[in-house]
Amino acid sequence: MCGVRPVCVIGLGLIGGSLLRAASESGRQAWGFTTSTVDADAATVDGFQVESRVDGALRLAAQRDAIVVIAVPLPAVDQTLAAITAYAPECVLTDVVSVKGPVEMSVRQGAPRTRYVGGHPMAGTASSGWAAGSAGLFKDASWVLTVEDETDLDAWRDVARLVLDCGAQIVPASAAGHDDAVARISHLSHLLAAVLAAVGADGGSLSLALAAGSYSDGTRVAGTRPELVRAMCEGNRGPLLDAVDDALGRLGAARGALASTGSLGATVEAGHQGWQALQNYRTAERPHSRIDLSAPDTRETLLALGERGGRIVGLDGDFALTG
């Protein structure tokens, strides 16, 4: 693995812990830090290097010119950035936080000397903590890497190599584009799951006794720790409000139709078409191409790739391989 940067992961929960495992499995030097003694002890028992203090982990990152990964909930980002500014202010920096705009702003204000590339792996489970993670969590998953006017493309390439080493595929996007998209396909899902779980429980023991696959599937992510759901949803308030307004409009139309005509045909048909669009995307053949990462218009080309649903599946010198 000559020529690739080591990795320092701050936060060893489900995502951070899985990233530490995957980076280590790929052959990279990797270590981490967490404020959770439970996660730290478990990771150490599993044979991973866990520093006892955040300054120790970050000093090591500065010495080895490592990629620093922020893998803490949004409310803890500013405190983590303060430590990074103190001990590893010029490292390549990325994160796995589920909103990008607020993190981008915090980095610009709190750690401006870092070479930051925003990241978000679209993978996870309803469970949390080191014990819930695995090296294979990211296999074939979409992993957003942000592209902004200020993005250092050499740093972007370094983070892209790490993402590919973890088994994921890269979807380039702006921070704003990412936040708009995840409000609809992730954060709204958590909110609707919470509502569905509460409505079902309000039906009492008979409702719960009859709950089967559709209810279990629809409420799965309601099992996520509430503080984590609040952090990501409240941190993406503007885009999530737009998505909620869209959902409420559709629910209002469904209620109106059910009350007046007794028909839910339009709502159910639109939902089925949306589901089919996802299946078509997942099974579609996408053309392979090469993006020259040294070209003057690289940022525009990367963003256009993400907008049309393309992914980067490999790197070859100055070229990104898409598919």
mmCIF file with all atom_site columns, C-alpha atoms in Angstrom, residues 13-127:
data_model
loop_
_atom_site.group_PDB
_atom_site.id
_atom_site.type_symbol
_atom_site.label_atom_id
_atom_site.label_alt_id
_atom_site.label_comp_id
_atom_site.label_asym_id
_atom_site.label_entity_id
_atom_site.label_seq_id
_atom_site.pdbx_PDB_ins_code
_atom_site.Cartn_x
_atom_site.Cartn_y
_atom_site.Cartn_z
_atom_site.occupancy
_atom_site.B_iso_or_equiv
_atom_site.pdbx_formal_charge
_atom_site.auth_seq_id
_atom_site.auth_comp_id
_atom_site.auth_asym_id
_atom_site.auth_atom_id
_atom_site.pdbx_PDB_model_num
ATOM 1   C CA . GLY A 1 13  ? -19.374 4.089  16.576 1.00 0.00 ? 13  GLY A CA 1
ATOM 2   C CA . LEU A 1 14  ? -21.103 2.159  13.793 1.00 0.00 ? 14  LEU A CA 1
ATOM 3   C CA . ILE A 1 15  ? -19.710 4.197  10.878 1.00 0.00 ? 15  ILE A CA 1
ATOM 4   C CA . GLY A 1 16  ? -16.372 5.265  12.334 1.00 0.00 ? 16  GLY A CA 1
ATOM 5   C CA . GLY A 1 17  ? -15.718 1.806  13.684 1.00 0.00 ? 17  GLY A CA 1
ATOM 6   C CA . SER A 1 18  ? -16.556 0.209  10.347 1.00 0.00 ? 18  SER A CA 1
ATOM 7   C CA . LEU A 1 19  ? -14.282 2.679  8.568  1.00 0.00 ? 19  LEU A CA 1
ATOM 8   C CA . LEU A 1 20  ? -11.387 1.885  10.905 1.00 0.00 ? 20  LEU A CA 1
ATOM 9   C CA . ARG A 1 21  ? -11.888 -1.822 10.221 1.00 0.00 ? 21  ARG A CA 1
ATOM 10  C CA . ALA A 1 22  ? -12.197 -1.373 6.447  1.00 0.00 ? 22  ALA A CA 1
ATOM 11  C CA . ALA A 1 23  ? -9.172  0.933  6.191  1.00 0.00 ? 23  ALA A CA 1
ATOM 12  C CA . SER A 1 24  ? -7.069  -1.494 8.232  1.00 0.00 ? 24  SER A CA 1
ATOM 13  C CA . GLU A 1 25  ? -8.269  -4.449 6.171  1.00 0.00 ? 25  GLU A CA 1
ATOM 14  C CA . SER A 1 26  ? -7.229  -2.639 2.975  1.00 0.00 ? 26  SER A CA 1
ATOM 15  C CA . GLY A 1 27  ? -3.669  -2.486 4.285  1.00 0.00 ? 27  GLY A CA 1
ATOM 16  C CA . ARG A 1 28  ? -3.552  1.106  5.501  1.00 0.00 ? 28  ARG A CA 1
ATOM 17  C CA . GLN A 1 29  ? -2.096  2.210  8.787  1.00 0.00 ? 29  GLN A CA 1
ATOM 18  C CA . ALA A 1 30  ? -5.142  3.203  10.820 1.00 0.00 ? 30  ALA A CA 1
ATOM 19  C CA . TRP A 1 31  ? -5.921  4.196  14.376 1.00 0.00 ? 31  TRP A CA 1
ATOM 20  C CA . GLY A 1 32  ? -8.708  5.955  16.188 1.00 0.00 ? 32  GLY A CA 1
ATOM 21  C CA . PHE A 1 33  ? -10.028 7.754  19.208 1.00 0.00 ? 33  PHE A CA 1
ATOM 22  C CA . THR A 1 34  ? -13.411 7.777  20.912 1.00 0.00 ? 34  THR A CA 1
ATOM 23  C CA . THR A 1 35  ? -14.833 9.326  24.053 1.00 0.00 ? 35  THR A CA 1
ATOM 24  C CA . SER A 1 36  ? -16.782 6.094  24.639 1.00 0.00 ? 36  SER A CA 1
ATOM 25  C CA . THR A 1 37  ? -14.841 3.798  26.950 1.00 0.00 ? 37  THR A CA 1
ATOM 26  C CA . VAL A 1 38  ? -17.105 0.918  25.910 1.00 0.00 ? 38  VAL A CA 1
ATOM 27  C CA . ASP A 1 39  ? -16.256 1.364  22.220 1.00 0.00 ? 39  ASP A CA 1
ATOM 28  C CA . ALA A 1 40  ? -12.576 2.031  22.956 1.00 0.00 ? 40  ALA A CA 1
ATOM 29  C CA . ASP A 1 41  ? -12.236 -1.129 25.049 1.00 0.00 ? 41  ASP A CA 1
ATOM 30  C CA . ALA A 1 42  ? -14.085 -3.242 22.480 1.00 0.00 ? 42  ALA A CA 1
ATOM 31  C CA . ALA A 1 43  ? -11.968 -1.952 19.590 1.00 0.00 ? 43  ALA A CA 1
ATOM 32  C CA . THR A 1 44  ? -8.775  -2.559 21.551 1.00 0.00 ? 44  THR A CA 1
ATOM 33  C CA . VAL A 1 45  ? -9.842  -6.107 22.399 1.00 0.00 ? 45  VAL A CA 1
ATOM 34  C CA . ASP A 1 46  ? -10.470 -6.650 18.681 1.00 0.00 ? 46  ASP A CA 1
ATOM 35  C CA . GLY A 1 47  ? -6.850  -5.696 17.992 1.00 0.00 ? 47  GLY A CA 1
ATOM 36  C CA . PHE A 1 48  ? -7.173  -2.119 16.750 1.00 0.00 ? 48  PHE A CA 1
ATOM 37  C CA . GLN A 1 49  ? -5.033  0.826  17.815 1.00 0.00 ? 49  GLN A CA 1
ATOM 38  C CA . VAL A 1 50  ? -7.087  3.235  19.919 1.00 0.00 ? 50  VAL A CA 1
ATOM 39  C CA . GLU A 1 51  ? -5.385  6.267  21.407 1.00 0.00 ? 51  GLU A CA 1
ATOM 40  C CA . SER A 1 52  ? -6.363  7.182  24.945 1.00 0.00 ? 52  SER A CA 1
ATOM 41  C CA . ARG A 1 53  ? -6.486  10.925 24.207 1.00 0.00 ? 53  ARG A CA 1
ATOM 42  C CA . VAL A 1 54  ? -7.677  12.883 21.183 1.00 0.00 ? 54  VAL A CA 1
ATOM 43  C CA . ASP A 1 55  ? -4.508  14.988 21.144 1.00 0.00 ? 55  ASP A CA 1
ATOM 44  C CA . GLY A 1 56  ? -2.431  11.814 20.921 1.00 0.00 ? 56  GLY A CA 1
ATOM 45  C CA . ALA A 1 57  ? -4.434  10.533 17.975 1.00 0.00 ? 57  ALA A CA 1
ATOM 46  C CA . LEU A 1 58  ? -4.207  13.875 16.164 1.00 0.00 ? 58  LEU A CA 1
ATOM 47  C CA . ARG A 1 59  ? -0.517  14.462 16.884 1.00 0.00 ? 59  ARG A CA 1
ATOM 48  C CA . LEU A 1 60  ? 0.123   11.068 15.292 1.00 0.00 ? 60  LEU A CA 1
ATOM 49  C CA . ALA A 1 61  ? -2.002  12.133 12.310 1.00 0.00 ? 61  ALA A CA 1
ATOM 50  C CA . ALA A 1 62  ? 0.080   15.283 11.880 1.00 0.00 ? 62  ALA A CA 1
ATOM 51  C CA . GLN A 1 63  ? 3.350   13.335 12.137 1.00 0.00 ? 63  GLN A CA 1
ATOM 52  C CA . ARG A 1 64  ? 2.266   10.772 9.540  1.00 0.00 ? 64  ARG A CA 1
ATOM 53  C CA . ASP A 1 65  ? 0.353   13.197 7.264  1.00 0.00 ? 65  ASP A CA 1
ATOM 54  C CA . ALA A 1 66  ? -2.761  11.085 7.700  1.00 0.00 ? 66  ALA A CA 1
ATOM 55  C CA . ILE A 1 67  ? -6.331  11.580 6.538  1.00 0.00 ? 67  ILE A CA 1
ATOM 56  C CA . VAL A 1 68  ? -8.357  12.631 9.577  1.00 0.00 ? 68  VAL A CA 1
ATOM 57  C CA . VAL A 1 69  ? -11.958 11.396 9.564  1.00 0.00 ? 69  VAL A CA 1
ATOM 58  C CA . ILE A 1 70  ? -14.581 13.064 11.749 1.00 0.00 ? 70  ILE A CA 1
ATOM 59  C CA . ALA A 1 71  ? -17.040 10.327 12.722 1.00 0.00 ? 71  ALA A CA 1
ATOM 60  C CA . VAL A 1 72  ? -18.963 12.014 15.519 1.00 0.00 ? 72  VAL A CA 1
ATOM 61  C CA . PRO A 1 73  ? -22.573 13.281 15.609 1.00 0.00 ? 73  PRO A CA 1
ATOM 62  C CA . LEU A 1 74  ? -23.170 16.794 14.294 1.00 0.00 ? 74  LEU A CA 1
ATOM 63  C CA . PRO A 1 75  ? -23.391 18.435 17.762 1.00 0.00 ? 75  PRO A CA 1
ATOM 64  C CA . ALA A 1 76  ? -19.841 17.243 18.533 1.00 0.00 ? 76  ALA A CA 1
ATOM 65  C CA . VAL A 1 77  ? -18.262 18.465 15.279 1.00 0.00 ? 77  VAL A CA 1
ATOM 66  C CA . ASP A 1 78  ? -17.202 21.920 16.503 1.00 0.00 ? 78  ASP A CA 1
ATOM 67  C CA . GLN A 1 79  ? -15.424 20.498 19.542 1.00 0.00 ? 79  GLN A CA 1
ATOM 68  C CA . THR A 1 80  ? -13.661 17.955 17.328 1.00 0.00 ? 80  THR A CA 1
ATOM 69  C CA . LEU A 1 81  ? -12.600 20.681 14.893 1.00 0.00 ? 81  LEU A CA 1
ATOM 70  C CA . ALA A 1 82  ? -11.106 22.676 17.755 1.00 0.00 ? 82  ALA A CA 1
ATOM 71  C CA . ALA A 1 83  ? -8.890  19.707 18.610 1.00 0.00 ? 83  ALA A CA 1
ATOM 72  C CA . ILE A 1 84  ? -7.942  19.231 14.954 1.00 0.00 ? 84  ILE A CA 1
ATOM 73  C CA . THR A 1 85  ? -6.993  22.902 14.651 1.00 0.00 ? 85  THR A CA 1
ATOM 74  C CA . ALA A 1 86  ? -4.789  22.560 17.719 1.00 0.00 ? 86  ALA A CA 1
ATOM 75  C CA . TYR A 1 87  ? -2.995  19.331 16.808 1.00 0.00 ? 87  TYR A CA 1
ATOM 76  C CA . ALA A 1 88  ? -3.414  18.512 13.092 1.00 0.00 ? 88  ALA A CA 1
ATOM 77  C CA . PRO A 1 89  ? -4.333  21.794 11.395 1.00 0.00 ? 89  PRO A CA 1
ATOM 78  C CA . GLU A 1 90  ? -3.011  21.006 7.906  1.00 0.00 ? 90  GLU A CA 1
ATOM 79  C CA . CYS A 1 91  ? -4.078  17.396 7.436  1.00 0.00 ? 91  CYS A CA 1
ATOM 80  C CA . VAL A 1 92  ? -6.439  16.177 4.761  1.00 0.00 ? 92  VAL A CA 1
ATOM 81  C CA . LEU A 1 93  ? -9.808  16.159 6.499  1.00 0.00 ? 93  LEU A CA 1
ATOM 82  C CA . THR A 1 94  ? -13.054 14.370 5.735  1.00 0.00 ? 94  THR A CA 1
ATOM 83  C CA . ASP A 1 95  ? -16.115 13.332 7.689  1.00 0.00 ? 95  ASP A CA 1
ATOM 84  C CA . VAL A 1 96  ? -19.023 10.880 7.654  1.00 0.00 ? 96  VAL A CA 1
ATOM 85  C CA . VAL A 1 97  ? -21.672 13.190 9.131  1.00 0.00 ? 97  VAL A CA 1
ATOM 86  C CA . SER A 1 98  ? -25.105 12.867 7.521  1.00 0.00 ? 98  SER A CA 1
ATOM 87  C CA . VAL A 1 99  ? -25.450 16.570 6.685  1.00 0.00 ? 99  VAL A CA 1
ATOM 88  C CA . LYS A 1 100 ? -22.856 18.473 4.714  1.00 0.00 ? 100 LYS A CA 1
ATOM 89  C CA . GLY A 1 101 ? -23.730 22.177 4.644  1.00 0.00 ? 101 GLY A CA 1
ATOM 90  C CA . PRO A 1 102 ? -23.364 22.766 8.415  1.00 0.00 ? 102 PRO A CA 1
ATOM 91  C CA . VAL A 1 103 ? -20.116 20.766 8.553  1.00 0.00 ? 103 VAL A CA 1
ATOM 92  C CA . GLU A 1 104 ? -18.695 22.646 5.562  1.00 0.00 ? 104 GLU A CA 1
ATOM 93  C CA . MET A 1 105 ? -19.444 25.951 7.302  1.00 0.00 ? 105 MET A CA 1
ATOM 94  C CA . SER A 1 106 ? -17.947 24.770 10.592 1.00 0.00 ? 106 SER A CA 1
ATOM 95  C CA . VAL A 1 107 ? -14.744 23.656 8.857  1.00 0.00 ? 107 VAL A CA 1
ATOM 96  C CA . ARG A 1 108 ? -14.345 26.984 7.062  1.00 0.00 ? 108 ARG A CA 1
ATOM 97  C CA . GLN A 1 109 ? -14.763 28.865 10.327 1.00 0.00 ? 109 GLN A CA 1
ATOM 98  C CA . GLY A 1 110 ? -13.029 26.501 12.732 1.00 0.00 ? 110 GLY A CA 1
ATOM 99  C CA . ALA A 1 111 ? -10.362 24.641 10.735 1.00 0.00 ? 111 ALA A CA 1
ATOM 100 C CA . PRO A 1 112 ? -9.600  26.719 7.630  1.00 0.00 ? 112 PRO A CA 1
ATOM 101 C CA . ARG A 1 113 ? -6.095  25.343 7.094  1.00 0.00 ? 113 ARG A CA 1
ATOM 102 C CA . THR A 1 114 ? -7.249  21.755 6.685  1.00 0.00 ? 114 THR A CA 1
ATOM 103 C CA . ARG A 1 115 ? -7.809  20.340 3.208  1.00 0.00 ? 115 ARG A CA 1
ATOM 104 C CA . TYR A 1 116 ? -11.437 19.383 3.657  1.00 0.00 ? 116 TYR A CA 1
ATOM 105 C CA . VAL A 1 117 ? -13.534 17.032 1.538  1.00 0.00 ? 117 VAL A CA 1
ATOM 106 C CA . GLY A 1 118 ? -17.035 16.392 2.849  1.00 0.00 ? 118 GLY A CA 1
ATOM 107 C CA . GLY A 1 119 ? -18.157 12.779 2.920  1.00 0.00 ? 119 GLY A CA 1
ATOM 108 C CA . HIS A 1 120 ? -21.225 10.707 3.726  1.00 0.00 ? 120 HIS A CA 1
ATOM 109 C CA . PRO A 1 121 ? -21.467 6.922  3.259  1.00 0.00 ? 121 PRO A CA 1
ATOM 110 C CA . MET A 1 122 ? -25.044 5.836  2.534  1.00 0.00 ? 122 MET A CA 1
ATOM 111 C CA . ALA A 1 123 ? -24.791 2.724  4.671  1.00 0.00 ? 123 ALA A CA 1
ATOM 112 C CA . GLY A 1 124 ? -25.741 1.767  8.183  1.00 0.00 ? 124 GLY A CA 1
ATOM 113 C CA . THR A 1 125 ? -28.087 -0.123 10.441 1.00 0.00 ? 125 THR A CA 1
ATOM 114 C CA . ALA A 1 126 ? -30.516 0.791  13.202 1.00 0.00 ? 126 ALA A CA 1
ATOM 115 C CA . SER A 1 127 ? -27.904 -0.397 15.716 1.00 0.00 ? 127 SER A CA 1
#
